[in-house]
Short mmCIF file of C-alpha atoms and ligand atoms in Angstrom, two decimals:
data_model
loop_
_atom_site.label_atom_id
_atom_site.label_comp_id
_atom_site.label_asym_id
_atom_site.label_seq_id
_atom_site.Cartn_x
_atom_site.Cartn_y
_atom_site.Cartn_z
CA UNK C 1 38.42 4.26 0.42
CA UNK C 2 36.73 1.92 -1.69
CA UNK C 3 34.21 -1.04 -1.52
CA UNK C 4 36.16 -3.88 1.41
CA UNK C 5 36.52 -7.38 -0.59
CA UNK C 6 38.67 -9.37 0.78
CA UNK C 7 39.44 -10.89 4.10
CA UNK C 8 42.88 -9.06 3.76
CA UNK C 9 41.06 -5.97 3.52
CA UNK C 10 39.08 -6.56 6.48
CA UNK C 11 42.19 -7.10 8.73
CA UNK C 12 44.14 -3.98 7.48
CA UNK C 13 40.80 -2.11 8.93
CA UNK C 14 40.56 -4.48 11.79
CA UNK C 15 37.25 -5.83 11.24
CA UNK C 16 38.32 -9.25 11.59
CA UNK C 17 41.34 -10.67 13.50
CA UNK C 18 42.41 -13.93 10.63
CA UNK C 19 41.23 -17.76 12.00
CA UNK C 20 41.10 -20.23 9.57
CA UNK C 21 36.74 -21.03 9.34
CA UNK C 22 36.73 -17.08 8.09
CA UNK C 23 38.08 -18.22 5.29
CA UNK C 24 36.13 -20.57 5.12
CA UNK C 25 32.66 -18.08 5.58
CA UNK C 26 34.43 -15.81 2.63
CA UNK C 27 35.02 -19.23 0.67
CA UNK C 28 30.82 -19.54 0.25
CA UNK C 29 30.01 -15.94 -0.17
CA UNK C 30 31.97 -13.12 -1.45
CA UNK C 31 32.34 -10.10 0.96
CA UNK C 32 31.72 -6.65 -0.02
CA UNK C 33 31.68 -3.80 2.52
CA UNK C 34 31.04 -0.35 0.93
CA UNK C 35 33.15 2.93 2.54
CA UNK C 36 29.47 4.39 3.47
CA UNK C 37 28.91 1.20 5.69
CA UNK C 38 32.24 1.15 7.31
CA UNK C 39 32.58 4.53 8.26
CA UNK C 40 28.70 3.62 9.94
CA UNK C 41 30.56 0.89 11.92
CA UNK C 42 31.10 1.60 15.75
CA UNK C 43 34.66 -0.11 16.58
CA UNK C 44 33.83 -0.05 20.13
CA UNK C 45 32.10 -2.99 20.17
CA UNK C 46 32.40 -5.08 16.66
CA UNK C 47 31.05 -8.21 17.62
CA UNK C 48 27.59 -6.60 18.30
CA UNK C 49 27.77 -3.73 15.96
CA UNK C 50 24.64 -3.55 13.84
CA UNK C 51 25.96 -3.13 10.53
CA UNK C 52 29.08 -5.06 11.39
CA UNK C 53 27.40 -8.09 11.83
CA UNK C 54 25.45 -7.79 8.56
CA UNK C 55 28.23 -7.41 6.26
CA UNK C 56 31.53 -8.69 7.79
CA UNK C 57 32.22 -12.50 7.62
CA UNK C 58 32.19 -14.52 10.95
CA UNK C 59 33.31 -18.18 11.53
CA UNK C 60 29.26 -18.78 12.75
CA UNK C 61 28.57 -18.95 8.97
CA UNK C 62 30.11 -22.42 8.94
CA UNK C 63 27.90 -23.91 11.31
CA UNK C 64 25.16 -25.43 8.54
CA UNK C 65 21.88 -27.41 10.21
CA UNK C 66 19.97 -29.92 8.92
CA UNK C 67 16.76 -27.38 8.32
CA UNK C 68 18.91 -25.28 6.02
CA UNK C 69 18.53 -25.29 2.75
CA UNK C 70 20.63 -23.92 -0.74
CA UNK C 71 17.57 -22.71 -2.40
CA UNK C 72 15.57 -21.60 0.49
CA UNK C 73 12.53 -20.01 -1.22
CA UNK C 74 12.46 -22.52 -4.11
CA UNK C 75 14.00 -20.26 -6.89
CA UNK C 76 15.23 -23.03 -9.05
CA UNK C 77 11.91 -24.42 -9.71
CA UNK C 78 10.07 -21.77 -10.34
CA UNK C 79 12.25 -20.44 -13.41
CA UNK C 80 10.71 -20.99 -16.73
CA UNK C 81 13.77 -18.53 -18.04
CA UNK C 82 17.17 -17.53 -17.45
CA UNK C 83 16.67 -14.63 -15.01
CA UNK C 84 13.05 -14.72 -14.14
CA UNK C 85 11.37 -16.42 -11.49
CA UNK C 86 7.44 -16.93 -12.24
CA UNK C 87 5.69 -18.02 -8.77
CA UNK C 88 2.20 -15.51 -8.94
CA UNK C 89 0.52 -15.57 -11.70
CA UNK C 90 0.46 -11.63 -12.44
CA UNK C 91 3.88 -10.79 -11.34
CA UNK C 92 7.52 -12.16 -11.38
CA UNK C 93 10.91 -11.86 -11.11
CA UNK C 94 13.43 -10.54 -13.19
CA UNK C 95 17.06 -10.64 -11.80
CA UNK C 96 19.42 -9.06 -14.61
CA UNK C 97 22.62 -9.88 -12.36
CA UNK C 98 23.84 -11.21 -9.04
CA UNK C 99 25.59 -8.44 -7.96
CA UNK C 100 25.26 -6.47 -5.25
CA UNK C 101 27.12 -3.28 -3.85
CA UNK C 102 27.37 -5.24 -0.33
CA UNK C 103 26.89 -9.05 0.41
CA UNK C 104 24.75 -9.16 3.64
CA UNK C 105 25.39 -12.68 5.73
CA UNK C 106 21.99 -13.30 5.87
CA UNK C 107 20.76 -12.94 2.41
CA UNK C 108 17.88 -15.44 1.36
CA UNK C 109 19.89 -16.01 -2.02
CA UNK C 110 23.04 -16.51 -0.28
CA UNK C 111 24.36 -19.57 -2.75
CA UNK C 112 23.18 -17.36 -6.06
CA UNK C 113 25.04 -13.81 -5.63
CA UNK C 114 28.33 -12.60 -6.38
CA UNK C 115 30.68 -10.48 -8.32
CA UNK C 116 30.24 -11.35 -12.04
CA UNK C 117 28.53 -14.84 -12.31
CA UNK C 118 25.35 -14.77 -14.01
CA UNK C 119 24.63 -11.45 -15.06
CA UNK C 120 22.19 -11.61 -18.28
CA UNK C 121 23.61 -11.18 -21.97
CA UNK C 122 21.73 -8.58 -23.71
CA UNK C 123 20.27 -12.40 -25.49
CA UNK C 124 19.37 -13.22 -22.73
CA UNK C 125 17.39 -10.28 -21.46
CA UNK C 126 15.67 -10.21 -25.01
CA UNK C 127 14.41 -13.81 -24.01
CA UNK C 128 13.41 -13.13 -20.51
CA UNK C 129 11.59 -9.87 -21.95
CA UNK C 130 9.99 -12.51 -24.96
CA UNK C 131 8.48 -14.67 -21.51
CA UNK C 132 6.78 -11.23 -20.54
CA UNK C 133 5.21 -10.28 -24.22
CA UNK C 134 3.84 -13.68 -24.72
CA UNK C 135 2.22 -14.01 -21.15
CA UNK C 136 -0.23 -11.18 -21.38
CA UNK C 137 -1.33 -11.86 -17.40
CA UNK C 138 2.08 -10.46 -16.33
CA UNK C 139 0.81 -7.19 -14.51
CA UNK C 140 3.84 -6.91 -12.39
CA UNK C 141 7.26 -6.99 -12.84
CA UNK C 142 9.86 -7.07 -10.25
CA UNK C 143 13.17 -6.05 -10.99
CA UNK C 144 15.73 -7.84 -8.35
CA UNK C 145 19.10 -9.71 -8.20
CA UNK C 146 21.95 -8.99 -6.96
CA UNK C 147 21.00 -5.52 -7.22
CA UNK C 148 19.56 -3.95 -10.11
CA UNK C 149 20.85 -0.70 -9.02
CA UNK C 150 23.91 -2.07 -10.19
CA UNK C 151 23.39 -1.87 -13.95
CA UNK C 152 24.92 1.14 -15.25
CA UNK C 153 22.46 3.92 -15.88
CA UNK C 154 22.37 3.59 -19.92
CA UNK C 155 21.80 -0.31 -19.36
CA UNK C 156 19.21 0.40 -16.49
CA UNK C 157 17.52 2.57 -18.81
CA UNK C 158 16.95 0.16 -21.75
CA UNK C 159 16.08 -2.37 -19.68
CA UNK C 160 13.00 -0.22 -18.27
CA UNK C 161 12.34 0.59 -21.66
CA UNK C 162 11.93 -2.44 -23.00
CA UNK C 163 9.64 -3.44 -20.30
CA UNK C 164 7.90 -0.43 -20.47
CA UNK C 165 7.13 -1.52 -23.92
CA UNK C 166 4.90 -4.64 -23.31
CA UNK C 167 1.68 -2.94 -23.21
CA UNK C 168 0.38 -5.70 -20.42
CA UNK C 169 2.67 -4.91 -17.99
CA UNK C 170 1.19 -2.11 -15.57
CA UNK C 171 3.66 -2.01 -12.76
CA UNK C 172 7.22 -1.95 -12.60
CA UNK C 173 8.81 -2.75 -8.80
CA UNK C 174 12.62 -2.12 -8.32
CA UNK C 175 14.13 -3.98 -5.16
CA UNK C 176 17.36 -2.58 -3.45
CA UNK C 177 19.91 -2.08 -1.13
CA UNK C 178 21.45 0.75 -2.80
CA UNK C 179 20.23 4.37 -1.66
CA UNK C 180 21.44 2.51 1.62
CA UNK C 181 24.45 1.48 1.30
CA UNK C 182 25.95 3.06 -1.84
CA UNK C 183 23.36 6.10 -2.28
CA UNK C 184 26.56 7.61 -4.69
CA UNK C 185 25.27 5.11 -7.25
CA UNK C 186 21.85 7.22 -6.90
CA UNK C 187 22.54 9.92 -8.94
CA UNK C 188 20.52 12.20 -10.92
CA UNK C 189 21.09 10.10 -14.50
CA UNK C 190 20.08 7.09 -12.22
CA UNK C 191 16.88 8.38 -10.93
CA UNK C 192 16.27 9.42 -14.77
CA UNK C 193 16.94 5.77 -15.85
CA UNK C 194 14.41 4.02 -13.40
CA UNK C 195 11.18 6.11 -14.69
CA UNK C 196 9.38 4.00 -17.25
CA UNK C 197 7.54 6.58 -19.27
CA UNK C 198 3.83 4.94 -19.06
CA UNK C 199 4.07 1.93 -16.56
CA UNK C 200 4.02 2.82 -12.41
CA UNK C 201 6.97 2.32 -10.85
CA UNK C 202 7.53 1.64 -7.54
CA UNK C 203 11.03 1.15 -5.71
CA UNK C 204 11.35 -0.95 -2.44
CA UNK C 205 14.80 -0.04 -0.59
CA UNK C 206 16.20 -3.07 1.85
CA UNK C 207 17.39 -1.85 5.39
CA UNK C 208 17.58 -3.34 8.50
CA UNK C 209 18.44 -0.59 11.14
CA UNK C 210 17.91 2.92 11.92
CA UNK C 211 21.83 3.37 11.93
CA UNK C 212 22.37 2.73 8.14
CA UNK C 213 19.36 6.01 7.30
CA UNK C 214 22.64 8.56 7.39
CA UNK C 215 22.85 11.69 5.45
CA UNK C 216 23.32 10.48 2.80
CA UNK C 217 20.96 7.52 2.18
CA UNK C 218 17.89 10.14 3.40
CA UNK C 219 19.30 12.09 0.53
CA UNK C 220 19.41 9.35 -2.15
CA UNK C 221 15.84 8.27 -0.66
CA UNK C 222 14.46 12.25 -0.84
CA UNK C 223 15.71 12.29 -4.42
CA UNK C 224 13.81 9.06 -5.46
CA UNK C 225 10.63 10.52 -3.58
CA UNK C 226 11.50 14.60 -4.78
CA UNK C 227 11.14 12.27 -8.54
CA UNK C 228 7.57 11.33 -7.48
CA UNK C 229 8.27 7.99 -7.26
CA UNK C 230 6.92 5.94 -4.65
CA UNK C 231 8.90 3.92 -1.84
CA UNK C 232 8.16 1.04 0.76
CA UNK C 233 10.78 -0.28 2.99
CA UNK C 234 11.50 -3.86 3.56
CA UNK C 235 13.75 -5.39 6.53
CA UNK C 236 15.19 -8.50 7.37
CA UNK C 237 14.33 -9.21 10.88
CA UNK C 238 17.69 -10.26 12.41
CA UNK C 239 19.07 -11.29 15.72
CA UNK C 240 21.17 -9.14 17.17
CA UNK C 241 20.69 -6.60 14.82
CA UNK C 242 16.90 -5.62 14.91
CA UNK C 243 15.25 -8.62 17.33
CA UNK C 244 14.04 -5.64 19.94
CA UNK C 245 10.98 -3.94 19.63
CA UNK C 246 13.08 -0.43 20.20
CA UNK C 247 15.23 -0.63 17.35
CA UNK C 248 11.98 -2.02 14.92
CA UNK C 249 10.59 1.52 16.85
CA UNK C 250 13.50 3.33 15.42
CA UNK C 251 13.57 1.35 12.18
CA UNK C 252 9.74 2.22 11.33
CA UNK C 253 9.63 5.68 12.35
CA UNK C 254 13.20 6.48 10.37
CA UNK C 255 11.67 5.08 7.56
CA UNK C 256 8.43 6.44 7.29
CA UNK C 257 10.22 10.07 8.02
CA UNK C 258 12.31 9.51 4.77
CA UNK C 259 9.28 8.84 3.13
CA UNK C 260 9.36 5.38 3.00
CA UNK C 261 6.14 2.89 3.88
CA UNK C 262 6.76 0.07 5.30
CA UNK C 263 5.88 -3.43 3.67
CA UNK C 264 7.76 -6.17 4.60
CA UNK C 265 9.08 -7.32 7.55
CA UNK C 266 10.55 -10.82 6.60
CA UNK C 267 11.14 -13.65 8.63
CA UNK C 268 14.72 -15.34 8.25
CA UNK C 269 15.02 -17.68 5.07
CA UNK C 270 16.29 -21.08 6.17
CA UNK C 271 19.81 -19.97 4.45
CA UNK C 272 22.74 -22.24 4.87
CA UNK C 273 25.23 -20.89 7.67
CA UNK C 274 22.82 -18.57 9.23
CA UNK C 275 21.62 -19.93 12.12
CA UNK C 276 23.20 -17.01 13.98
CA UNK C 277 20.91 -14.65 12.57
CA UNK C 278 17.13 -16.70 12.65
CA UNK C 279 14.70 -15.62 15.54
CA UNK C 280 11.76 -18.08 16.18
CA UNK C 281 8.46 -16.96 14.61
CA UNK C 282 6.98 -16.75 18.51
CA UNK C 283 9.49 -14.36 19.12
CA UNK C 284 8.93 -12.25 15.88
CA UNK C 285 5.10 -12.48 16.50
CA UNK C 286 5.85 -10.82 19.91
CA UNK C 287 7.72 -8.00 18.30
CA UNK C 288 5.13 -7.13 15.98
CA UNK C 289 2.19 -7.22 18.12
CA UNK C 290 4.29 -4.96 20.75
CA UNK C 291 4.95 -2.57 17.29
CA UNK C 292 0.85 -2.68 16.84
CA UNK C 293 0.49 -0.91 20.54
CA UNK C 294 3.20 2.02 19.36
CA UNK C 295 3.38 2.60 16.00
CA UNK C 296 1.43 4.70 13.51
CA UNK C 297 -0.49 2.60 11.30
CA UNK C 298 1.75 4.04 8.75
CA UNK C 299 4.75 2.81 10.11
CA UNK C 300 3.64 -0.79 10.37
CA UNK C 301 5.07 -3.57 8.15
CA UNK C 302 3.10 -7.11 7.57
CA UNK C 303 5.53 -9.79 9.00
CA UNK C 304 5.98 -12.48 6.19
CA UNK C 305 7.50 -16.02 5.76
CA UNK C 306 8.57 -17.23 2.56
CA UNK C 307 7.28 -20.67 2.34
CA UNK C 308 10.60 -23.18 1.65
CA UNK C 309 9.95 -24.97 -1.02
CA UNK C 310 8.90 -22.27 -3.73
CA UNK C 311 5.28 -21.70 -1.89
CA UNK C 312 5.48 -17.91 -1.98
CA UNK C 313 5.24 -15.47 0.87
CA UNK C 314 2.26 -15.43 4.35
CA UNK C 315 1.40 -13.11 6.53
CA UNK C 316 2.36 -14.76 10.11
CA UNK C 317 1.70 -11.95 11.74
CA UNK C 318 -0.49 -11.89 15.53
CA UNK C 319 -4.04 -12.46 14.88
CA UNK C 320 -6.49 -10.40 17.25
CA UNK C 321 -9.74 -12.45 16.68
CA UNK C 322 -10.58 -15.18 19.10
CA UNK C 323 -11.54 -18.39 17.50
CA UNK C 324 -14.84 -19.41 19.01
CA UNK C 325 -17.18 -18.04 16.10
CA UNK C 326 -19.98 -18.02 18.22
CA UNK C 327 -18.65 -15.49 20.73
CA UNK C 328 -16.20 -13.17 18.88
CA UNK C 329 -13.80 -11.98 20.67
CA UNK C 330 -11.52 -9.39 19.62
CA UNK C 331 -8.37 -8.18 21.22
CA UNK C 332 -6.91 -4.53 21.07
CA UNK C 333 -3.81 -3.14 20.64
CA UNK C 334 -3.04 -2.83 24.26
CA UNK C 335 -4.22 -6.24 25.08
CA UNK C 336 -7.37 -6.27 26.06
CA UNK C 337 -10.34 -8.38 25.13
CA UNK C 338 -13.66 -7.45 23.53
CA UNK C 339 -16.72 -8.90 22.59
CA UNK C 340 -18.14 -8.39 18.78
CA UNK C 341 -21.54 -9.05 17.59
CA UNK C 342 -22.34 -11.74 15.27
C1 LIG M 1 8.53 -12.11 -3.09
C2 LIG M 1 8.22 -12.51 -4.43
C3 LIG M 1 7.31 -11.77 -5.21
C4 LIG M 1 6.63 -10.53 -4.71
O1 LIG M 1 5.72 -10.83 -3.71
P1 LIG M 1 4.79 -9.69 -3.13
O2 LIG M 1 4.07 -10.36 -2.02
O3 LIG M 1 3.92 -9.23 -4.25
O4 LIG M 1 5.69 -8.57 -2.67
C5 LIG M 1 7.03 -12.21 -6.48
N1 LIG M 1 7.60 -13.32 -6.98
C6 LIG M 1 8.46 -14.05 -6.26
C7 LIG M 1 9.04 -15.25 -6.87
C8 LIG M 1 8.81 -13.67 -4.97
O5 LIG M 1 9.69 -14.39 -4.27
S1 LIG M 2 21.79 -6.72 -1.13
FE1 LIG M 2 20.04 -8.19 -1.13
S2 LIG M 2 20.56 -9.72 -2.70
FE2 LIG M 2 22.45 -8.57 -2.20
S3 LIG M 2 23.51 -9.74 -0.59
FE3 LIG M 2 22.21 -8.23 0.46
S4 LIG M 2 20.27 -9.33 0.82
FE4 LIG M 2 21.38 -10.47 -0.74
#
């Protein structure tokens, strides 16, 4: 079986039964489902299956608030080039296409990916490479999308190459959903194409909940580790999939097993038509201070918020430090209070 596209698709595998607003929800994003994540899908009980509910349209996505926004994190304004998105001064962006091997319900560039689209000319990745030679405080560079992962492996490689090149640039960071939900795309050739020769590279994988770590994403994950290359985890916290502090349990352990360190746990974007999916911050600040009393310092992420507006990302995270400054107080992991000198 191949990658689910269409709504059609969906009903022949009864995923979805039709009603008019799903067409609606596939109308503003495409769908993509990829045979590893469907055969991960419990039929029992669809409406609250984990990985269901990330990937498979629902008529929720047409409810749109006020709050919501079509460039949530303030891309637009922040792009000096086609393809790159400049918002720290020693790192950016650089998204060489929009597409992705899935199209998750929730994601924070909901109104920019797709099939096709805007995938960079060669031209145009020569100019968004020219931004990075002539701003010599570029120490990072993030490779994102879509999915980068979905460049063919002779593309992938020139494209490292040529960032490799610019002398300035120190670290290269890869961002995707890949090893997870199409690790078949990982192969050996792949793994080959991501290593810049001199610059560190680092690779960031996207999942959301212990069920999508199968076989064979620990495998693409233990080849991109076996390759000596280093890997942090981000997730999506997401009602209904992960909003309970023993899935995030699960989720942190599973990752840090596969050799994968947590980074980011992100608070929900303020995406049109997903509502269904946002947790309040008091609730997510729960969840992580609960994680704080149980998990391994190793498997703890920093919960973040990406400012709307283009403001970049926060900690918002519990803090443990009482405020009087003249009596410090400081509170454990378990809950209790202490006093601190000074
Ligand atoms: C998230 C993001 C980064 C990377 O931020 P880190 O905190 O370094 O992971 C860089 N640039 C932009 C525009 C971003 O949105
Ligand atoms: S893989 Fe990432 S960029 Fe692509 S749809 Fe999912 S969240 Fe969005």
């Amino acid at each position: 079986m191949s990658t689910l596209r269409t709504l059609e698709a969906l009903e022949r595998e009864r995923l979805v039964t039709p009603d008019a607003r799903l067409e609606a929800a596939a109308q503003s994003m495409a769908i993509a489902i990829t045979s590893d994540m469907v055969a991960l899908i419990d039929r029992g009980d669809l409406a609250h299956d984990p990985i269901a509910r990330q990937f498979v349209p629902s008529a929720e996505e047409t409810v749109i608030s006020a709050d919501e926004l079509a460039d949530p994190i303030g891309d637009e304004a922040r792009s000096p080039v086609k393809g790159i998105v400049h918002r720290y001064p020693d790192r950016l962006l650089l998204k060489p296409l929009h597409a992705c091997p899935v199209y998750c319900r929730f994601c924070f560039r909901r109104e920019k990916v797709g099939p096709g689209g805007e995938a960079l000319s060669d031209a145009e990745i020569e100019a968004a490479l020219d931004y990075i030679r002539s701003h010599s405080e570029i120490w990072e560079v993030i490779l994102t999308g879509g999915d980068p992962l979905m460049l063919a492996p002779r593309r992938m490689a020139k494209l490292i190459a040529g960032i490799d090149a610019i002398g300035h640039v120190a670290v290269i960071r890869i961002h995707s959903r890949v090893p997870i939900v199409e690790p078949g795309r990982l192969t050996d050739e792949m793994v080959a194409a991501v290593r810049p020769k001199r610059a560190a590279l680092w690779f960031a994988v996207h999942c959301n909940h212990p069920r999508e770590l199968g076989a064979a994403a620990r495998a693409a994950l233990a080849r991109l580790a076996d390759a000596g290359i280093p890997l942090m985890g981000q997730t999506v916290l997401l009602k209904g999939i992960n909003d309970d502090v023993e899935t995030l349990d699960r989720l942190m352990r599973d990752l840090v097993t596969a050799r994968v360190k947590p980074y980011y746990l992100h608070h929900p974007d303020l995406v049109r038509g997903t509502g269904h999916f946002r947790v309040s911050i008091r609730q997510g600040r729960a969840l992580v201070k609960a994680l704080r009393g149980r998990l391994s310092g190793l498997a703890q992420p920093t919960y973040v918020l990406d400012v709307p507006g283009g403001h970049g990302k926060v900690p918002i995270g519990p803090s443990y430090l009482g405020d009087d400054p003249d009596a410090l107080t400081v509170e454990d992991a378990f809950g209790a209070a202490h006093r601190y000198p000074g």
